[in-house]
């Protein structure tokens, strides 16, 4: 295996100066190979970020960088997604010049590391990973690799392709003929992977029956979505909503994906969402005492659900109970005075 000189020093410097907290409700922990994390033969160096206080089993994503770049170029996604309950392994490649095909197998090898971490006795994640909820992501050639990984492994639940690059001279629709939901970021003025030659083609070649979303960022370049804080947080919010919807399986996030961010120069999707009622935690299309009971249980178990965060402060607590009870009381009052339950 090719060894990148001073990689460990660089990685630890990043960790030292990076606060392991994202925008989400969970605290974040960190593991690497010095902690016993598997050393996968098809990638170089794994940095795994995980929520320390989220109830499992937890979903996961593997993310790989682009051509001639280190894992540090996409490292910010680790603590961010982990803070929203998604275990994230950031990997490098055995050779910086690896092409998308090698990056695809690197991602698949990283998913194997996730699976083995679920049974490693010394791991804080032992028995707490959902090995049926695995996803992949990448930037540039890594984004192209994520698309190819989905073609190889149809059990993958979701894809995040950041300014993806595949050889557009040989690419055809058969290369992206998969049914795995794919989120594609692109930069309006990306001169390395111009949207018209890459991201737009990825979207077009992905079957119409596959859930897909293209978010082109106004005035953006090739690195515009390497950090979830990009464009005032729009990048992270869309990515989290996509993964919560298609990886985690929480439909309450779906409606967020239909809201066009102000930073978008193009925003195209084929997805449809069921009607989402804030506070309808059990999804029975009404607000009642059952939702209150579930909300209390979420608080007691220190869990988070978007539909239960009625005051949108990023946490679920007694304030949300007060808001929910007030909404129910208002509906009862309206029903009593109008004869119809609103």
Tab-separated table of N, CA and C in Angstrom, residues 58-164:
chain	number	residue	atom	x	y	z
A	58	UNK	N	-27.301	2.815	14.279
A	58	UNK	CA	-27.022	4.043	13.558
A	58	UNK	C	-26.717	3.794	12.077
A	59	UNK	N	-27.168	4.699	11.200
A	59	UNK	CA	-26.824	4.625	9.775
A	59	UNK	C	-25.419	5.176	9.554
A	60	UNK	N	-24.862	4.919	8.379
A	60	UNK	CA	-23.479	5.336	8.101
A	60	UNK	C	-23.305	5.798	6.661
A	61	UNK	N	-22.256	6.603	6.463
A	61	UNK	CA	-21.845	7.018	5.125
A	61	UNK	C	-20.328	7.005	5.042
A	62	UNK	N	-19.801	6.625	3.897
A	62	UNK	CA	-18.364	6.704	3.606
A	62	UNK	C	-18.158	7.785	2.558
A	63	UNK	N	-17.141	8.634	2.766
A	63	UNK	CA	-16.883	9.765	1.871
A	63	UNK	C	-15.412	9.762	1.463
A	64	UNK	N	-15.158	9.970	0.167
A	64	UNK	CA	-13.798	9.961	-0.376
A	64	UNK	C	-13.552	11.267	-1.131
A	65	UNK	N	-12.324	11.793	-1.106
A	65	UNK	CA	-12.027	13.048	-1.789
A	65	UNK	C	-11.773	12.862	-3.288
A	66	UNK	N	-11.277	13.935	-3.920
A	66	UNK	CA	-11.054	13.937	-5.352
A	66	UNK	C	-9.602	13.737	-5.745
A	67	UNK	N	-9.366	13.838	-7.009
A	67	UNK	CA	-8.065	13.602	-7.636
A	67	UNK	C	-6.988	14.510	-7.034
A	68	UNK	N	-5.876	13.882	-6.642
A	68	UNK	CA	-4.704	14.586	-6.106
A	68	UNK	C	-4.987	15.354	-4.819
A	69	UNK	N	-6.017	14.949	-4.072
A	69	UNK	CA	-6.334	15.639	-2.814
A	69	UNK	C	-6.407	14.633	-1.670
A	70	UNK	N	-6.225	15.164	-0.476
A	70	UNK	CA	-6.258	14.349	0.735
A	70	UNK	C	-7.665	14.315	1.335
A	71	UNK	N	-7.826	13.414	2.304
A	71	UNK	CA	-9.108	13.306	3.000
A	71	UNK	C	-9.496	14.615	3.670
A	72	UNK	N	-8.511	15.430	4.033
A	72	UNK	CA	-8.782	16.697	4.711
A	72	UNK	C	-9.674	17.620	3.894
A	73	UNK	N	-9.700	17.431	2.572
A	73	UNK	CA	-10.497	18.312	1.711
A	73	UNK	C	-12.000	18.135	1.925
A	74	UNK	N	-12.399	17.007	2.473
A	74	UNK	CA	-13.829	16.768	2.743
A	74	UNK	C	-14.072	16.420	4.207
A	75	UNK	N	-13.076	16.640	5.049
A	75	UNK	CA	-13.135	16.226	6.455
A	75	UNK	C	-14.284	16.866	7.222
A	76	UNK	N	-14.662	18.101	6.853
A	76	UNK	CA	-15.706	18.817	7.594
A	76	UNK	C	-17.042	18.084	7.595
A	77	UNK	N	-17.251	17.215	6.600
A	77	UNK	CA	-18.508	16.459	6.568
A	77	UNK	C	-18.593	15.464	7.722
A	78	UNK	N	-17.456	15.025	8.259
A	78	UNK	CA	-17.474	14.020	9.319
A	78	UNK	C	-18.213	14.456	10.564
A	79	UNK	N	-17.717	15.492	11.256
A	79	UNK	CA	-18.411	15.921	12.471
A	79	UNK	C	-19.805	16.468	12.208
A	80	UNK	N	-20.001	17.068	11.032
A	80	UNK	CA	-21.323	17.634	10.735
A	80	UNK	C	-22.385	16.538	10.664
A	81	UNK	N	-22.165	15.543	9.830
A	81	UNK	CA	-23.175	14.491	9.684
A	81	UNK	C	-23.311	13.660	10.953
A	82	UNK	N	-22.199	13.436	11.655
A	82	UNK	CA	-22.269	12.689	12.912
A	82	UNK	C	-23.143	13.410	13.929
A	83	UNK	N	-23.110	14.737	13.906
A	83	UNK	CA	-23.924	15.499	14.859
A	83	UNK	C	-25.411	15.360	14.576
A	84	UNK	N	-25.755	14.852	13.392
A	84	UNK	CA	-27.142	14.572	13.053
A	84	UNK	C	-27.454	13.079	13.109
A	85	UNK	N	-26.573	12.306	13.723
A	85	UNK	CA	-26.856	10.897	13.954
A	85	UNK	C	-26.358	9.953	12.893
A	86	UNK	N	-25.537	10.432	11.946
A	86	UNK	CA	-25.047	9.587	10.865
A	86	UNK	C	-23.549	9.334	11.044
A	87	UNK	N	-23.183	8.097	11.302
A	87	UNK	CA	-21.770	7.731	11.424
A	87	UNK	C	-21.094	7.982	10.076
A	88	UNK	N	-19.946	8.666	10.111
A	88	UNK	CA	-19.294	9.083	8.872
A	88	UNK	C	-17.822	8.700	8.888
A	89	UNK	N	-17.401	7.925	7.906
A	89	UNK	CA	-15.986	7.593	7.763
A	89	UNK	C	-15.426	8.349	6.560
A	90	UNK	N	-14.405	9.154	6.829
A	90	UNK	CA	-13.710	9.901	5.789
A	90	UNK	C	-12.437	9.143	5.455
A	91	UNK	N	-12.233	8.838	4.194
A	91	UNK	CA	-11.073	8.039	3.795
A	91	UNK	C	-10.234	8.772	2.756
A	92	UNK	N	-8.964	8.382	2.667
A	92	UNK	CA	-8.111	8.798	1.568
A	92	UNK	C	-7.968	7.648	0.587
A	93	UNK	N	-7.200	7.862	-0.455
A	93	UNK	CA	-6.984	6.819	-1.452
A	93	UNK	C	-5.543	6.323	-1.377
A	94	UNK	N	-5.312	5.106	-1.823
A	94	UNK	CA	-3.964	4.543	-1.784
A	94	UNK	C	-2.994	5.359	-2.634
A	95	UNK	N	-3.477	5.885	-3.732
A	95	UNK	CA	-2.689	6.774	-4.588
A	95	UNK	C	-3.516	8.034	-4.838
A	96	UNK	N	-2.910	9.179	-4.705
A	96	UNK	CA	-3.635	10.426	-4.920
A	96	UNK	C	-4.190	10.513	-6.341
A	97	UNK	N	-3.568	9.809	-7.263
A	97	UNK	CA	-3.979	9.849	-8.666
A	97	UNK	C	-5.006	8.778	-9.023
A	98	UNK	N	-5.545	8.076	-8.019
A	98	UNK	CA	-6.562	7.061	-8.299
A	98	UNK	C	-7.741	7.664	-9.068
A	99	UNK	N	-8.254	6.904	-10.009
A	99	UNK	CA	-9.377	7.338	-10.821
A	99	UNK	C	-10.698	6.932	-10.147
A	100	UNK	N	-11.829	7.366	-10.705
A	100	UNK	CA	-13.118	7.063	-10.065
A	100	UNK	C	-13.346	5.587	-9.777
A	101	UNK	N	-12.877	4.703	-10.668
A	101	UNK	CA	-13.085	3.274	-10.448
A	101	UNK	C	-12.417	2.814	-9.152
A	102	UNK	N	-11.175	3.261	-8.918
A	102	UNK	CA	-10.480	2.895	-7.676
A	102	UNK	C	-11.158	3.525	-6.463
A	103	UNK	N	-11.668	4.721	-6.645
A	103	UNK	CA	-12.355	5.398	-5.535
A	103	UNK	C	-13.674	4.709	-5.199
A	104	UNK	N	-14.314	4.121	-6.193
A	104	UNK	CA	-15.526	3.344	-5.930
A	104	UNK	C	-15.216	2.159	-5.023
A	105	UNK	N	-14.154	1.437	-5.331
A	105	UNK	CA	-13.797	0.277	-4.504
A	105	UNK	C	-13.266	0.713	-3.138
A	106	UNK	N	-12.656	1.894	-3.078
A	106	UNK	CA	-12.243	2.427	-1.780
A	106	UNK	C	-13.463	2.666	-0.893
A	107	UNK	N	-14.512	3.223	-1.468
A	107	UNK	CA	-15.747	3.462	-0.712
A	107	UNK	C	-16.371	2.146	-0.247
A	108	UNK	N	-16.407	1.162	-1.121
A	108	UNK	CA	-16.984	-0.132	-0.744
A	108	UNK	C	-16.164	-0.795	0.356
A	109	UNK	N	-14.849	-0.614	0.311
A	109	UNK	CA	-13.992	-1.160	1.361
A	109	UNK	C	-14.237	-0.432	2.679
A	110	UNK	N	-14.493	0.873	2.602
A	110	UNK	CA	-14.808	1.631	3.814
A	110	UNK	C	-16.126	1.163	4.437
A	111	UNK	N	-17.081	0.785	3.596
A	111	UNK	CA	-18.334	0.243	4.131
A	111	UNK	C	-18.087	-1.093	4.838
A	112	UNK	N	-17.128	-1.870	4.336
A	112	UNK	CA	-16.767	-3.108	5.015
A	112	UNK	C	-16.171	-2.805	6.391
A	113	UNK	N	-15.413	-1.723	6.485
A	113	UNK	CA	-14.884	-1.304	7.783
A	113	UNK	C	-16.016	-0.984	8.747
A	114	UNK	N	-17.049	-0.325	8.247
A	114	UNK	CA	-18.224	-0.024	9.074
A	114	UNK	C	-18.852	-1.327	9.573
A	115	UNK	N	-19.018	-2.277	8.681
A	115	UNK	CA	-19.627	-3.550	9.078
A	115	UNK	C	-18.803	-4.238	10.166
A	116	UNK	N	-17.491	-4.238	9.996
A	116	UNK	CA	-16.641	-4.908	10.980
A	116	UNK	C	-16.583	-4.137	12.294
A	117	UNK	N	-16.738	-2.832	12.221
A	117	UNK	CA	-16.745	-2.032	13.455
A	117	UNK	C	-17.955	-2.389	14.323
A	118	UNK	N	-19.017	-2.824	13.667
A	118	UNK	CA	-20.224	-3.194	14.400
A	118	UNK	C	-20.037	-4.446	15.250
A	119	UNK	N	-18.993	-5.216	14.958
A	119	UNK	CA	-18.746	-6.441	15.727
A	119	UNK	C	-17.392	-6.426	16.444
A	120	UNK	N	-16.683	-5.296	16.374
A	120	UNK	CA	-15.401	-5.197	17.076
A	120	UNK	C	-15.654	-4.956	18.556
A	121	UNK	N	-15.196	-5.860	19.389
A	121	UNK	CA	-15.536	-5.846	20.809
A	121	UNK	C	-15.124	-4.552	21.509
A	122	UNK	N	-13.986	-3.986	21.105
A	122	UNK	CA	-13.471	-2.807	21.793
A	122	UNK	C	-14.076	-1.506	21.265
A	123	UNK	N	-14.886	-1.570	20.238
A	123	UNK	CA	-15.425	-0.365	19.625
A	123	UNK	C	-16.595	0.202	20.424
A	124	UNK	N	-16.661	1.520	20.572
A	124	UNK	CA	-17.833	2.134	21.211
A	124	UNK	C	-19.099	1.968	20.373
A	125	UNK	N	-18.928	1.528	19.132
A	125	UNK	CA	-20.069	1.329	18.232
A	125	UNK	C	-20.448	-0.139	18.102
A	126	UNK	N	-19.822	-1.003	18.865
A	126	UNK	CA	-20.096	-2.435	18.800
A	126	UNK	C	-21.582	-2.719	19.010
A	127	UNK	N	-22.220	-3.309	18.009
A	127	UNK	CA	-23.629	-3.663	18.095
A	127	UNK	C	-24.580	-2.500	17.935
A	128	UNK	N	-24.050	-1.319	17.609
A	128	UNK	CA	-24.902	-0.132	17.542
A	128	UNK	C	-24.948	0.476	16.142
A	129	UNK	N	-24.509	-0.278	15.127
A	129	UNK	CA	-24.546	0.197	13.752
A	129	UNK	C	-25.579	-0.584	12.948
A	130	UNK	N	-26.323	0.122	12.123
A	130	UNK	CA	-27.287	-0.532	11.241
A	130	UNK	C	-26.581	-0.836	9.923
A	131	UNK	N	-26.136	-2.058	9.769
A	131	UNK	CA	-25.351	-2.406	8.583
A	131	UNK	C	-26.226	-2.543	7.335
A	132	UNK	N	-27.519	-2.320	7.485
A	132	UNK	CA	-28.410	-2.299	6.327
A	132	UNK	C	-28.705	-0.876	5.862
A	133	UNK	N	-28.138	0.106	6.566
A	133	UNK	CA	-28.319	1.507	6.186
A	133	UNK	C	-26.949	2.128	5.958
A	134	UNK	N	-26.410	1.876	4.764
A	134	UNK	CA	-25.089	2.347	4.389
A	134	UNK	C	-25.185	3.199	3.128
A	135	UNK	N	-24.398	4.263	3.073
A	135	UNK	CA	-24.431	5.161	1.927
A	135	UNK	C	-23.014	5.586	1.566
A	136	UNK	N	-22.884	6.234	0.416
A	136	UNK	CA	-21.565	6.658	-0.054
A	136	UNK	C	-21.626	8.084	-0.574
A	137	UNK	N	-20.476	8.755	-0.518
A	137	UNK	CA	-20.383	10.105	-1.035
A	137	UNK	C	-18.963	10.394	-1.456
A	138	UNK	N	-18.793	11.456	-2.208
A	138	UNK	CA	-17.453	11.822	-2.621
A	138	UNK	C	-17.452	13.115	-3.394
A	139	UNK	N	-16.255	13.681	-3.513
A	139	UNK	CA	-16.073	14.943	-4.226
A	139	UNK	C	-15.264	14.704	-5.503
A	140	UNK	N	-15.675	15.362	-6.580
A	140	UNK	CA	-14.951	15.324	-7.845
A	140	UNK	C	-14.866	13.875	-8.347
A	141	UNK	N	-13.650	13.344	-8.543
A	141	UNK	CA	-13.549	11.934	-8.935
A	141	UNK	C	-14.111	11.026	-7.851
A	142	UNK	N	-14.106	11.516	-6.614
A	142	UNK	CA	-14.729	10.752	-5.539
A	142	UNK	C	-16.240	10.704	-5.694
A	143	UNK	N	-16.830	11.815	-6.195
A	143	UNK	CA	-18.267	11.814	-6.480
A	143	UNK	C	-18.610	10.877	-7.617
A	144	UNK	N	-17.731	10.848	-8.625
A	144	UNK	CA	-17.919	9.867	-9.693
A	144	UNK	C	-17.779	8.456	-9.170
A	145	UNK	N	-16.822	8.274	-8.257
A	145	UNK	CA	-16.633	6.962	-7.635
A	145	UNK	C	-17.851	6.528	-6.840
A	146	UNK	N	-18.510	7.479	-6.179
A	146	UNK	CA	-19.721	7.150	-5.417
A	146	UNK	C	-20.813	6.636	-6.343
A	147	UNK	N	-20.936	7.259	-7.507
A	147	UNK	CA	-21.921	6.790	-8.483
A	147	UNK	C	-21.586	5.374	-8.964
A	148	UNK	N	-20.314	5.125	-9.217
A	148	UNK	CA	-19.914	3.792	-9.679
A	148	UNK	C	-20.078	2.745	-8.573
A	149	UNK	N	-19.829	3.145	-7.329
A	149	UNK	CA	-20.015	2.220	-6.203
A	149	UNK	C	-21.464	1.755	-6.122
A	150	UNK	N	-22.387	2.676	-6.428
A	150	UNK	CA	-23.805	2.320	-6.404
A	150	UNK	C	-24.146	1.305	-7.494
A	151	UNK	N	-23.419	1.372	-8.601
A	151	UNK	CA	-23.632	0.399	-9.666
A	151	UNK	C	-23.118	-0.976	-9.260
A	152	UNK	N	-22.092	-1.003	-8.428
A	152	UNK	CA	-21.492	-2.268	-7.999
A	152	UNK	C	-22.290	-2.905	-6.871
A	153	UNK	N	-22.734	-2.078	-5.920
A	153	UNK	CA	-23.431	-2.579	-4.730
A	153	UNK	C	-24.827	-1.980	-4.644
A	154	UNK	N	-25.846	-2.694	-5.089
A	154	UNK	CA	-27.208	-2.154	-5.091
A	154	UNK	C	-27.846	-2.066	-3.710
A	155	UNK	N	-27.150	-2.534	-2.657
A	155	UNK	CA	-27.712	-2.435	-1.312
A	155	UNK	C	-27.463	-1.064	-0.690
A	156	UNK	N	-26.635	-0.239	-1.330
A	156	UNK	CA	-26.388	1.120	-0.842
A	156	UNK	C	-27.709	1.885	-0.848
A	157	UNK	N	-27.929	2.692	0.196
A	157	UNK	CA	-29.224	3.362	0.361
A	157	UNK	C	-29.280	4.758	-0.237
A	158	UNK	N	-28.147	5.454	-0.315
A	158	UNK	CA	-28.174	6.831	-0.807
A	158	UNK	C	-26.783	7.226	-1.282
A	159	UNK	N	-26.751	8.237	-2.164
A	159	UNK	CA	-25.495	8.746	-2.720
A	159	UNK	C	-25.456	10.257	-2.548
A	160	UNK	N	-24.275	10.778	-2.210
A	160	UNK	CA	-24.038	12.221	-2.205
A	160	UNK	C	-22.834	12.485	-3.116
A	161	UNK	N	-23.092	13.018	-4.298
A	161	UNK	CA	-22.047	13.261	-5.290
A	161	UNK	C	-21.752	14.756	-5.345
A	162	UNK	N	-20.574	15.146	-4.878
A	162	UNK	CA	-20.191	16.553	-4.788
A	162	UNK	C	-19.353	16.922	-6.018
A	163	UNK	N	-19.909	17.795	-6.862
A	163	UNK	CA	-19.224	18.190	-8.103
A	163	UNK	C	-18.599	16.967	-8.773
A	164	UNK	N	-19.393	15.952	-9.074
A	164	UNK	CA	-18.851	14.664	-9.523
A	164	UNK	C	-18.160	14.751	-10.879
